[in-house]
mmCIF file of C-alpha atoms in Angstrom:
data_model
loop_
_atom_site.group_PDB
_atom_site.id
_atom_site.type_symbol
_atom_site.label_atom_id
_atom_site.label_comp_id
_atom_site.label_asym_id
_atom_site.label_seq_id
_atom_site.Cartn_x
_atom_site.Cartn_y
_atom_site.Cartn_z
ATOM 1 C CA GLU A 1 -9.009 49.477 31.877
ATOM 2 C CA ALA A 2 -10.224 52.676 33.520
ATOM 3 C CA GLN A 3 -13.998 52.835 33.675
ATOM 4 C CA LEU A 4 -16.696 55.142 35.049
ATOM 5 C CA VAL A 5 -20.344 54.126 35.408
ATOM 6 C CA GLU A 6 -23.045 56.648 36.274
ATOM 7 C CA SER A 7 -26.392 55.850 37.846
ATOM 8 C CA GLY A 8 -29.282 57.551 39.600
ATOM 9 C CA GLY A 9 -30.899 59.432 36.755
ATOM 10 C CA GLY A 10 -34.639 59.529 36.267
ATOM 11 C CA LEU A 11 -37.780 61.622 36.032
ATOM 12 C CA VAL A 12 -38.277 64.271 38.713
ATOM 13 C CA LYS A 13 -40.714 67.159 39.115
ATOM 14 C CA PRO A 14 -39.535 70.772 39.066
ATOM 15 C CA GLY A 15 -38.293 71.722 42.505
ATOM 16 C CA GLY A 16 -37.411 68.134 43.307
ATOM 17 C CA SER A 17 -34.113 66.447 44.123
ATOM 18 C CA LEU A 18 -32.008 63.668 42.702
ATOM 19 C CA ARG A 19 -28.659 62.117 43.594
ATOM 20 C CA LEU A 20 -26.369 60.866 40.863
ATOM 21 C CA SER A 21 -23.578 58.381 41.487
ATOM 22 C CA CYS A 22 -20.473 57.543 39.512
ATOM 23 C CA ALA A 23 -18.569 54.341 40.264
ATOM 24 C CA ALA A 24 -14.948 54.064 39.179
ATOM 25 C CA SER A 25 -12.810 51.030 38.466
ATOM 26 C CA GLY A 26 -9.517 50.146 36.826
ATOM 27 C CA PHE A 27 -7.451 53.053 38.137
ATOM 28 C CA ASP A 28 -6.237 54.576 41.398
ATOM 29 C CA PHE A 29 -9.360 56.614 42.100
ATOM 30 C CA ASN A 30 -7.877 58.340 45.154
ATOM 31 C CA THR A 31 -5.319 60.214 43.057
ATOM 32 C CA TYR A 32 -7.663 61.589 40.416
ATOM 33 C CA HIS A 33 -9.927 64.611 40.304
ATOM 34 C CA LEU A 34 -13.402 64.152 38.800
ATOM 35 C CA ASN A 35 -15.851 66.279 36.872
ATOM 36 C CA TRP A 36 -19.530 66.263 36.026
ATOM 37 C CA VAL A 37 -20.494 67.425 32.540
ATOM 38 C CA ARG A 38 -24.027 67.567 31.167
ATOM 39 C CA GLN A 39 -25.689 67.764 27.791
ATOM 40 C CA ALA A 40 -29.224 68.992 27.216
ATOM 41 C CA PRO A 41 -31.183 67.183 24.481
ATOM 42 C CA GLY A 42 -29.767 68.140 21.085
ATOM 43 C CA LYS A 43 -27.388 70.665 22.627
ATOM 44 C CA GLY A 44 -23.701 70.976 23.394
ATOM 45 C CA LEU A 45 -21.619 70.063 26.419
ATOM 46 C CA GLU A 46 -21.737 72.061 29.652
ATOM 47 C CA TRP A 47 -19.259 71.614 32.492
ATOM 48 C CA VAL A 48 -21.134 71.318 35.815
ATOM 49 C CA SER A 49 -18.727 70.598 38.660
ATOM 50 C CA TYR A 50 -15.200 69.578 39.651
ATOM 51 C CA ILE A 51 -14.061 67.802 42.793
ATOM 52 C CA SER A 52 -10.404 67.321 43.630
ATOM 53 C CA SER A 53 -8.971 63.965 44.697
ATOM 54 C CA SER A 54 -9.187 64.750 48.411
ATOM 55 C CA SER A 55 -12.343 66.887 48.142
ATOM 56 C CA SER A 56 -10.297 69.933 49.133
ATOM 57 C CA TYR A 57 -11.391 71.862 46.060
ATOM 58 C CA ILE A 58 -14.915 71.779 44.691
ATOM 59 C CA TYR A 59 -16.135 74.116 41.967
ATOM 60 C CA TYR A 60 -19.478 74.603 40.227
ATOM 61 C CA ALA A 61 -20.829 76.266 37.140
ATOM 62 C CA ASP A 62 -22.791 79.418 37.919
ATOM 63 C CA SER A 63 -25.931 77.742 36.531
ATOM 64 C CA VAL A 64 -25.954 75.154 39.342
ATOM 65 C CA LYS A 65 -24.180 76.937 42.195
ATOM 66 C CA GLY A 66 -26.198 76.770 45.395
ATOM 67 C CA ARG A 67 -28.393 73.950 44.081
ATOM 68 C CA PHE A 68 -25.948 71.126 43.320
ATOM 69 C CA THR A 69 -23.400 69.564 45.659
ATOM 70 C CA SER A 70 -20.502 67.332 44.659
ATOM 71 C CA SER A 71 -18.953 64.813 47.008
ATOM 72 C CA ARG A 72 -16.902 61.644 46.857
ATOM 73 C CA ASP A 73 -16.168 58.529 48.860
ATOM 74 C CA ASN A 74 -12.637 57.394 48.076
ATOM 75 C CA ALA A 75 -13.076 54.172 50.026
ATOM 76 C CA LYS A 76 -15.944 53.238 47.707
ATOM 77 C CA TYR A 77 -14.356 54.607 44.531
ATOM 78 C CA SER A 78 -17.408 56.768 43.973
ATOM 79 C CA VAL A 79 -18.337 60.365 43.303
ATOM 80 C CA PHE A 80 -21.786 61.868 43.764
ATOM 81 C CA LEU A 81 -23.807 64.817 42.520
ATOM 82 C CA GLN A 82 -26.667 65.867 44.798
ATOM 83 C CA MET A 83 -29.087 67.970 42.779
ATOM 84 C CA SER A 84 -31.872 69.988 44.399
ATOM 85 C CA SER A 85 -34.337 72.698 43.356
ATOM 86 C CA LEU A 86 -34.288 71.103 39.930
ATOM 87 C CA ARG A 87 -35.511 73.053 36.923
ATOM 88 C CA ALA A 88 -36.601 72.061 33.438
ATOM 89 C CA GLU A 89 -33.317 73.412 32.085
ATOM 90 C CA ASP A 90 -31.409 70.839 34.170
ATOM 91 C CA THR A 91 -32.793 68.117 31.887
ATOM 92 C CA GLY A 92 -30.141 66.197 30.013
ATOM 93 C CA VAL A 93 -27.514 63.486 30.095
ATOM 94 C CA TYR A 94 -25.041 63.783 32.954
ATOM 95 C CA PHE A 95 -21.545 62.438 32.416
ATOM 96 C CA CYS A 96 -18.900 61.725 34.993
ATOM 97 C CA ALA A 97 -15.404 62.394 33.617
ATOM 98 C CA ARG A 98 -11.938 61.800 34.994
ATOM 99 C CA ASP A 99 -9.689 64.828 35.066
ATOM 100 C CA ARG A 100 -6.228 64.385 33.598
ATOM 101 C CA GLY A 101 -4.799 66.642 36.293
ATOM 102 C CA GLU A 102 -2.483 68.620 34.042
ATOM 103 C CA VAL A 103 0.167 70.584 35.868
ATOM 104 C CA ARG A 104 -0.670 74.263 35.591
ATOM 105 C CA PRO A 105 -1.126 77.376 37.738
ATOM 106 C CA GLY A 106 -4.122 77.258 40.015
ATOM 107 C CA THR A 107 -6.588 74.492 40.686
ATOM 108 C CA GLY A 108 -9.616 73.155 38.867
ATOM 109 C CA THR A 109 -10.608 71.282 35.747
ATOM 110 C CA THR A 110 -8.142 70.377 33.020
ATOM 111 C CA SER A 111 -8.794 67.998 30.139
ATOM 112 C CA MET A 112 -10.936 64.910 30.721
ATOM 113 C CA ASP A 113 -9.551 61.592 29.588
ATOM 114 C CA VAL A 114 -12.054 58.973 30.762
ATOM 115 C CA TRP A 115 -15.828 59.379 30.544
ATOM 116 C CA GLY A 116 -18.778 57.374 31.727
ATOM 117 C CA GLN A 117 -21.683 56.487 29.444
ATOM 118 C CA GLY A 118 -23.968 59.037 31.087
ATOM 119 C CA THR A 119 -27.217 58.949 33.020
ATOM 120 C CA THR A 120 -30.363 60.783 31.924
ATOM 121 C CA VAL A 121 -32.135 63.312 34.113
ATOM 122 C CA THR A 122 -35.566 64.576 33.091
ATOM 123 C CA VAL A 123 -37.169 67.426 35.023
ATOM 124 C CA SER A 124 -40.823 67.681 34.092
ATOM 125 C CA SER A 125 -44.218 67.887 35.728
ATOM 126 C CA ASP B 1 -15.954 84.638 32.041
ATOM 127 C CA ILE B 2 -13.948 83.504 29.040
ATOM 128 C CA GLN B 3 -16.062 82.637 26.007
ATOM 129 C CA MET B 4 -15.060 80.081 23.382
ATOM 130 C CA THR B 5 -16.419 80.726 19.895
ATOM 131 C CA GLN B 6 -16.199 77.635 17.709
ATOM 132 C CA SER B 7 -16.588 77.651 13.926
ATOM 133 C CA PRO B 8 -18.024 76.483 11.702
ATOM 134 C CA SER B 9 -21.110 75.017 13.362
ATOM 135 C CA THR B 10 -21.519 72.565 10.483
ATOM 136 C CA LEU B 11 -18.926 71.308 8.035
ATOM 137 C CA SER B 12 -19.547 69.129 4.990
ATOM 138 C CA ALA B 13 -16.609 67.154 3.660
ATOM 139 C CA SER B 14 -15.698 63.975 1.810
ATOM 140 C CA VAL B 15 -13.599 60.984 2.748
ATOM 141 C CA GLY B 16 -9.965 61.885 2.112
ATOM 142 C CA ASP B 17 -10.433 65.621 2.661
ATOM 143 C CA ARG B 18 -8.464 67.757 5.090
ATOM 144 C CA VAL B 19 -10.633 69.858 7.419
ATOM 145 C CA THR B 20 -9.969 72.519 10.039
ATOM 146 C CA ILE B 21 -12.133 73.578 12.962
ATOM 147 C CA THR B 22 -11.380 76.787 14.860
ATOM 148 C CA CYS B 23 -11.991 77.993 18.403
ATOM 149 C CA ARG B 24 -11.405 81.589 19.426
ATOM 150 C CA ALA B 25 -11.167 82.639 23.057
ATOM 151 C CA SER B 26 -12.439 85.988 24.296
ATOM 152 C CA GLN B 27 -9.077 86.568 25.983
ATOM 153 C CA SER B 28 -5.677 84.925 26.012
ATOM 154 C CA ILE B 29 -5.743 81.459 27.550
ATOM 155 C CA TYR B 30 -2.169 80.302 26.888
ATOM 156 C CA ARG B 31 -2.587 76.705 25.573
ATOM 157 C CA TRP B 32 -5.264 75.430 27.946
ATOM 158 C CA VAL B 33 -7.485 73.886 25.299
ATOM 159 C CA ALA B 34 -8.661 70.344 24.636
ATOM 160 C CA TRP B 35 -10.582 68.884 21.703
ATOM 161 C CA TYR B 36 -13.206 66.129 21.893
ATOM 162 C CA GLN B 37 -15.082 63.974 19.417
ATOM 163 C CA GLN B 38 -18.633 62.870 20.167
ATOM 164 C CA LYS B 39 -20.835 60.464 18.262
ATOM 165 C CA PRO B 40 -24.629 60.286 18.723
ATOM 166 C CA GLY B 41 -25.636 58.617 21.968
ATOM 167 C CA LYS B 42 -22.036 58.266 23.114
ATOM 168 C CA ALA B 43 -19.770 60.010 25.586
ATOM 169 C CA PRO B 44 -17.186 62.466 24.298
ATOM 170 C CA LYS B 45 -13.691 61.195 23.595
ATOM 171 C CA VAL B 46 -10.633 63.368 24.092
ATOM 172 C CA LEU B 47 -8.428 63.821 21.023
ATOM 173 C CA ILE B 48 -6.048 66.645 21.918
ATOM 174 C CA TYR B 49 -5.047 68.275 25.203
ATOM 175 C CA LYS B 50 -2.999 71.350 26.014
ATOM 176 C CA ALA B 51 -3.645 72.622 22.495
ATOM 177 C CA SER B 52 -1.401 70.214 20.591
ATOM 178 C CA ASN B 53 -0.812 67.031 22.584
ATOM 179 C CA LEU B 54 -2.285 63.961 20.915
ATOM 180 C CA GLU B 55 -4.136 61.652 23.286
ATOM 181 C CA SER B 56 -2.739 58.132 23.395
ATOM 182 C CA GLY B 57 -4.437 55.864 20.890
ATOM 183 C CA VAL B 58 -5.807 58.691 18.734
ATOM 184 C CA PRO B 59 -4.792 58.460 15.052
ATOM 185 C CA SER B 60 -2.058 60.808 13.923
ATOM 186 C CA ARG B 61 -4.313 62.350 11.252
ATOM 187 C CA PHE B 62 -5.706 64.443 14.118
ATOM 188 C CA SER B 63 -3.634 67.438 15.170
ATOM 189 C CA GLY B 64 -4.113 70.579 17.209
ATOM 190 C CA SER B 65 -2.378 73.920 17.185
ATOM 191 C CA GLY B 66 -2.606 77.431 18.550
ATOM 192 C CA SER B 67 -1.967 79.519 21.600
ATOM 193 C CA GLY B 68 -3.310 82.718 23.090
ATOM 194 C CA THR B 69 -6.758 83.224 21.594
ATOM 195 C CA GLU B 70 -6.916 81.092 18.450
ATOM 196 C CA PHE B 71 -6.853 77.316 18.285
ATOM 197 C CA THR B 72 -7.402 74.818 15.501
ATOM 198 C CA LEU B 73 -8.167 71.136 15.172
ATOM 199 C CA THR B 74 -7.087 69.650 11.847
ATOM 200 C CA ILE B 75 -8.077 66.268 10.512
ATOM 201 C CA ASN B 76 -6.022 65.038 7.574
ATOM 202 C CA SER B 77 -7.378 62.479 5.142
ATOM 203 C CA LEU B 78 -10.857 62.123 6.610
ATOM 204 C CA GLN B 79 -11.999 58.600 7.330
ATOM 205 C CA PRO B 80 -15.627 57.388 7.518
ATOM 206 C CA ASP B 81 -15.292 57.007 11.292
ATOM 207 C CA ASP B 82 -14.433 60.710 11.670
ATOM 208 C CA PHE B 83 -17.907 62.017 10.873
ATOM 209 C CA ALA B 84 -19.081 63.204 14.274
ATOM 210 C CA THR B 85 -19.425 66.356 16.368
ATOM 211 C CA TYR B 86 -16.304 68.061 17.692
ATOM 212 C CA TYR B 87 -15.977 70.337 20.716
ATOM 213 C CA CYS B 88 -13.194 72.516 21.993
ATOM 214 C CA GLN B 89 -12.857 73.029 25.737
ATOM 215 C CA HIS B 90 -11.050 75.757 27.601
ATOM 216 C CA TYR B 91 -10.014 74.920 31.122
ATOM 217 C CA ASN B 92 -9.522 77.717 33.554
ATOM 218 C CA THR B 93 -8.912 77.985 37.266
ATOM 219 C CA TYR B 94 -12.247 77.125 38.905
ATOM 220 C CA SER B 95 -14.183 76.338 35.705
ATOM 221 C CA ALA B 96 -14.268 75.009 32.160
ATOM 222 C CA THR B 97 -16.037 76.143 29.008
ATOM 223 C CA PHE B 98 -16.913 74.182 25.894
ATOM 224 C CA GLY B 99 -17.343 75.573 22.427
ATOM 225 C CA GLN B 100 -20.733 75.248 20.757
ATOM 226 C CA GLY B 101 -19.647 72.257 18.686
ATOM 227 C CA THR B 102 -18.966 71.515 15.008
ATOM 228 C CA LYS B 103 -20.952 68.817 13.270
ATOM 229 C CA LEU B 104 -18.822 67.193 10.573
ATOM 230 C CA GLU B 105 -21.080 65.722 7.896
ATOM 231 C CA ILE B 106 -20.472 63.628 4.823
ATOM 232 C CA LYS B 107 -20.774 65.664 1.637
#
């Protein structure tokens, strides 16, 4: 069974940094693209970042561009989200989600068929 | 950027009812839309992808339709397990956008 498990969340002060990890199992990680999606308390879903299977394509939401960095280690079946210059509005649950990789023009996110349980990030002084 | 306007924000219905949730895109997006169900404290679960394709394992009472700018998720014969929040998602080159969500409540 395909599974994703996030870790690394916690409490951090505004302006601080945090690194989230997502460990995959049960599928051929090297052939799948991954996404990060977040959800502020009581709010809806917000796509954050996409990283292609070989890390050739990496995209970010405008709200995190320049502050967050996605990476992956295919040998360790893991994807990471390095977050810096954190703000209160970055508070929320961060989900790692496997991209279905639908065939379509261009590159980037498609639908997401496997999700982790999420890890909570709280940015507060 | 393409905006996805989802309606209604809240929907009250009874077990056995048929309900429809709509997402409108600010410009034509072909059929690049997915629908998700989320329950409190849980991760989202994909129901429909590419506007009308039913995810494996999802009950057939769920269906999706639409193309261009208007998309719908229909749930036939509501079951107790269906009361949750639903999101549409548009996927574009370089980015993705979710609708604001529809909370489906028991009447």
